XYZ file of C-alpha atoms in Angstrom:
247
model
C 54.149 14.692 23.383
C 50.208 14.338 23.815
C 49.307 11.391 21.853
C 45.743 11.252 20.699
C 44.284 6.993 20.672
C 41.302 5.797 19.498
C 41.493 1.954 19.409
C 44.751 1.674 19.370
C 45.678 -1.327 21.300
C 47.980 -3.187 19.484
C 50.041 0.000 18.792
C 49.741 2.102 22.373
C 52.818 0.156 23.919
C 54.889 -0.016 21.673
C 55.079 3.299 19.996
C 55.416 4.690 23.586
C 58.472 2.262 24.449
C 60.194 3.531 20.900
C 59.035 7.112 22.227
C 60.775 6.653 25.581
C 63.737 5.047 24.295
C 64.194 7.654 21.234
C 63.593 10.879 23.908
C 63.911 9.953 27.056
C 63.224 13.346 28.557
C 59.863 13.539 26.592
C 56.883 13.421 28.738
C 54.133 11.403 27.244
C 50.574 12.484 27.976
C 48.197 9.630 26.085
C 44.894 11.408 25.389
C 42.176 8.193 24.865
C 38.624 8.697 23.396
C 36.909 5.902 25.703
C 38.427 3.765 23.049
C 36.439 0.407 23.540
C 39.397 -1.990 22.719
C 40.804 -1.443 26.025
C 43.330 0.805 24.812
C 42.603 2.882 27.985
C 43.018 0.356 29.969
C 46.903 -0.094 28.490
C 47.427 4.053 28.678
C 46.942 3.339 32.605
C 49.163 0.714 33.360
C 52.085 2.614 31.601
C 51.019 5.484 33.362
C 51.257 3.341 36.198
C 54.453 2.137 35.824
C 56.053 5.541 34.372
C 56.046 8.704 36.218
C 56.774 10.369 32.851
C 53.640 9.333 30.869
C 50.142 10.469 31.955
C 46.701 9.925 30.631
C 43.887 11.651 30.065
C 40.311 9.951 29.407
C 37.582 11.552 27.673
C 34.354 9.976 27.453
C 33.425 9.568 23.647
C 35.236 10.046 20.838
C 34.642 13.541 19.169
C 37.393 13.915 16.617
C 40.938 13.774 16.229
C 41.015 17.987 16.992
C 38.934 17.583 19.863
C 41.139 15.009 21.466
C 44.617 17.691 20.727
C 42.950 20.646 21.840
C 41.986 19.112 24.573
C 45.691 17.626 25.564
C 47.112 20.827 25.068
C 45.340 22.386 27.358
C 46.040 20.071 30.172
C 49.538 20.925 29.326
C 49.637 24.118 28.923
C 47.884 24.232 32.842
C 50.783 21.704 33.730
C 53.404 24.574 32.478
C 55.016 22.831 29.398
C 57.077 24.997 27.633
C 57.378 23.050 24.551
C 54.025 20.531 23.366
C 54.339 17.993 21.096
C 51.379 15.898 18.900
C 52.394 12.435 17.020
C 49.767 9.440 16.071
C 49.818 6.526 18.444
C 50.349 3.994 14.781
C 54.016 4.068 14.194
C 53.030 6.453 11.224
C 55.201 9.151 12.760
C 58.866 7.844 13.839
C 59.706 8.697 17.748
C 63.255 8.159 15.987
C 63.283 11.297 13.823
C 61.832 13.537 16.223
C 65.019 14.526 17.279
C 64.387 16.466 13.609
C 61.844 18.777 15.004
C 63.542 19.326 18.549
C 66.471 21.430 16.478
C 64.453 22.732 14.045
C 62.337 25.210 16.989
C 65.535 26.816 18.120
C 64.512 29.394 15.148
C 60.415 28.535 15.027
C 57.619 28.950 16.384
C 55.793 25.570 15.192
C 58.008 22.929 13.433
C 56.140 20.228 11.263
C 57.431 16.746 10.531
C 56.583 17.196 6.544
C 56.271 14.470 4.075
C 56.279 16.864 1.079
C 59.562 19.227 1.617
C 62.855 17.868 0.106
C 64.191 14.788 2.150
C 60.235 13.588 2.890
C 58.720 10.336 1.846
C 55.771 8.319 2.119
C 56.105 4.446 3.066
C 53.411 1.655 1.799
C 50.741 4.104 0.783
C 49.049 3.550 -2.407
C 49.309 6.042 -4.845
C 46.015 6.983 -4.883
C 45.913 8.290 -1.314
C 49.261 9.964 -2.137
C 48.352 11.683 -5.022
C 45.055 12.476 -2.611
C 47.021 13.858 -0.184
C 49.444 16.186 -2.021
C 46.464 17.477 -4.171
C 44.725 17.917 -0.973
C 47.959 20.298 0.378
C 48.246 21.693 -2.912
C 44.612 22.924 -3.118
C 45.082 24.655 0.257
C 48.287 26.585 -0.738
C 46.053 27.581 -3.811
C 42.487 28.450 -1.446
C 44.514 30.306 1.068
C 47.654 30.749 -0.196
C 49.732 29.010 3.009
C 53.089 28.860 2.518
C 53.346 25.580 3.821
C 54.132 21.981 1.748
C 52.367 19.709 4.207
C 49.403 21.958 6.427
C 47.699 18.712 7.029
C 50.934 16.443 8.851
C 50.326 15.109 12.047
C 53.713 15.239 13.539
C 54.547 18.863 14.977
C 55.892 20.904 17.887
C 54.495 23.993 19.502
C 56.119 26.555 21.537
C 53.739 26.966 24.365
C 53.739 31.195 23.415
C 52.379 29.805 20.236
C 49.476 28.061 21.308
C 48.896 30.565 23.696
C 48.773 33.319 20.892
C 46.521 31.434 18.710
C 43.574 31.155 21.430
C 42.446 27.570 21.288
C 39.196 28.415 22.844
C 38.697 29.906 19.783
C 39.677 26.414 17.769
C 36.341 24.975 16.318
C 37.721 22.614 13.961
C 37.865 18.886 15.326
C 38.557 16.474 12.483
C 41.392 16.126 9.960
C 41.392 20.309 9.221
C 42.326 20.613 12.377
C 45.622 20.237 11.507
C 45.526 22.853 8.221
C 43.617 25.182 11.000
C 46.522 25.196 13.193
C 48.995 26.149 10.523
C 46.607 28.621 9.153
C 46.218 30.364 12.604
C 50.019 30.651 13.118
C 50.486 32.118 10.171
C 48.127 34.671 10.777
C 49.193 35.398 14.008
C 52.808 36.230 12.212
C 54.514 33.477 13.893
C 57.132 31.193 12.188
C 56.513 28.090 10.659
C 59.024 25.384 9.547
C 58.930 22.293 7.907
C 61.449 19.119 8.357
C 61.702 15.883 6.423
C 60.407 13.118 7.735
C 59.696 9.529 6.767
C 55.861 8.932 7.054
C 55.489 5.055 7.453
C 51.812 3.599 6.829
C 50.454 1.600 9.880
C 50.809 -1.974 9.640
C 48.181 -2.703 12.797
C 45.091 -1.361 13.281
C 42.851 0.377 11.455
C 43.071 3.663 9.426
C 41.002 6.207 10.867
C 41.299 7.750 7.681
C 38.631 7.008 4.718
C 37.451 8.921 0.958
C 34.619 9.770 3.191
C 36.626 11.275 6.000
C 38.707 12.925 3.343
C 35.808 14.261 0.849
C 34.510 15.552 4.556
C 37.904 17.677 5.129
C 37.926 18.861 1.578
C 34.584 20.194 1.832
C 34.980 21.926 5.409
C 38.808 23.321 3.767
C 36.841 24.951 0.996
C 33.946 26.520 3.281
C 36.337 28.049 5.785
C 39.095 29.006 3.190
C 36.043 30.876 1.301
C 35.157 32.336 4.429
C 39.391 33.535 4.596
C 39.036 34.686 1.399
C 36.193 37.059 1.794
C 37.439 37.762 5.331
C 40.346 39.414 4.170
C 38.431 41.277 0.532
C 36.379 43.303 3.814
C 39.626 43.725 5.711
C 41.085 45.052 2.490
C 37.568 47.166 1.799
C 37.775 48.746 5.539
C 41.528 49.305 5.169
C 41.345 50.987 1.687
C 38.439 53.301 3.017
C 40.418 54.391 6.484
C 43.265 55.259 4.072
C 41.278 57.765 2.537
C 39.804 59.341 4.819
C 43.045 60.068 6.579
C 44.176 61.565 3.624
C-alpha cells in the first residue's frame, strides 16, 4: 500500500500499526513530501524497525498525484503485482480493506466508494458532502464515467493496469488525479469496481482539503473533460469519414 504523507505526524504510526495488524502481508511503502513536522523522520524509524514498510522521500511537496505516481513506480520496479493507495489520516479504514482484496479477483481497479450502496461518510458536514457527491455527479454528467465515487482515495491496482494506462503519460497531480485514474482505465477497457466503505473524517491533523483546493479540481475536471468531449466528437468525425470511404 504506498501511502502518500504530508505532515502527518500525529497520524503516520498509528494508521500503519492498524495497517499491519489488519493485513499483515501488506507491504507498506510511506511516500513523504519533505513534510516539515518530522513526519519523515517517523516513516524511517518504522522502516527501521519493519522490514515490510519502506520509505520514499521526495524533496518538496508537489501534489497529492505527484507523490502516487511517483510510489507506484518504485513499485512497479520492485515487481508488485498488486499496488495499493490509502491516506495516512485514518480517513480510509486498514480494517475494511480486506473489502477491496476480494473484490479484484474479477477487476482490474477496485475503489473503496463512499457513494455505492453500503457507503457512508463519518463527521463531515453536510456541506462538504453535498460538495462532494455533486462534485462525482458532475463528472458522470461531463464524461459520462460509470463510476459513483471517481474521486475516492482508497483503491487497488493490478500492476497490468497501471502498466496499461502509461503513467508517464499522467499529468494530473492534485485531487483529479484520482478522477484521472478512473477515467484512464476506463478508456483503456479495463474493469472497474466499486465497494462500500466507511469514510471516517480525520480527527488529527489538518485537512489538506479546502473550497479553494476543491473550486481548483472543479475547474481543471471541466477543462480536461471538455477536452474528452471534443476528443472523442474528432474521433467520431475521423471514424464516420473512414467508414465512407470504405464503402
Amino acid at each position: 500500500m504506498v501511502i502518500p504523507t504530508y505532515n502527518e505526524a500525529e497520524n503516520l504510526e498509528w494508521i500503519v500499526d492498524r495497517l499491519r495488524t489488519a493485513q499483515p502481508g501488506v507491504d507498506v511503502m510511506i511516500v513523504d513530501d519533505n513534510s516539515p513536522d518530522g513526519t519523515g523522520r517517523i516513516a524511517d524509524t518504522l522502516a527501521a524497525n519493519h522490514d515490510a514498510i519502506s520509505v520514499v522521500h521526495r524533496s518538496s511537496k508537489e501534489g497529492l498525484g505527484a507523490a502516487y505516481l511517483h510510489g507506484f513506480q518504485v513499485a512497479l520496479d520492485a515487481g508488485y503485482d498488486v499496488i495499493g493507495e490509502m491516506d495516512a489520516d485514518g480517513s480510509h479504514q486498514p480494517e475494511q480493506l480486506h473489502r477491496l482484496v476480494e473484490a479484484l479477483a474479477d477487476a482490474d481497479l477496485v475503489i473503496g466508494s463512499r457513494y455505492v450502496l453500503g457507503g457512508s461518510i463519518v463527521n463531515w458536514p453536510r456541506s462538504r458532502e453535498l460538495l462532494s457527491r455533486g462534485g462525482n455527479l458532475y463528472v458522470r454528467l461531463l464524461i459520462g464515467m460509470p463510476v459513483r465515487d471517481a474521486t475516492a482515495g482508497f483503491r487497488l491496482f493490478r500492476r497490468a493496469t497501471l502498466e496499461a494506462i502509461d503513467l508517464a503519460s499522467v499529468r494530473s497531480t492534485g485531487y483529479v488525479f484520482q478522477t484521472d485514474m478512473t477515467h484512464r482505465v476506463l478508456v483503456a477497457g479495463l474493469r472497474v469496481r466499486e465497494v462500500p466503505i466507511e469514510f471516517i473524517e480525520r480527527v488529527r491533523g489538518n485537512s489538506k482539503m479546502t473550497g479553494q483546493v476543491a473550486g481548483e479540481s472543479l475547474r481543471k475536471i471541466t477543462l480536461w473533460g471538455l477536452e474528452e468531449r471534443r476528443a472523442a466528437v474528432r474521433r467520431r468525425l475521423v471514424g464516420r469519414r473512414v467508414s465512407r470511404r470504405a464503402s
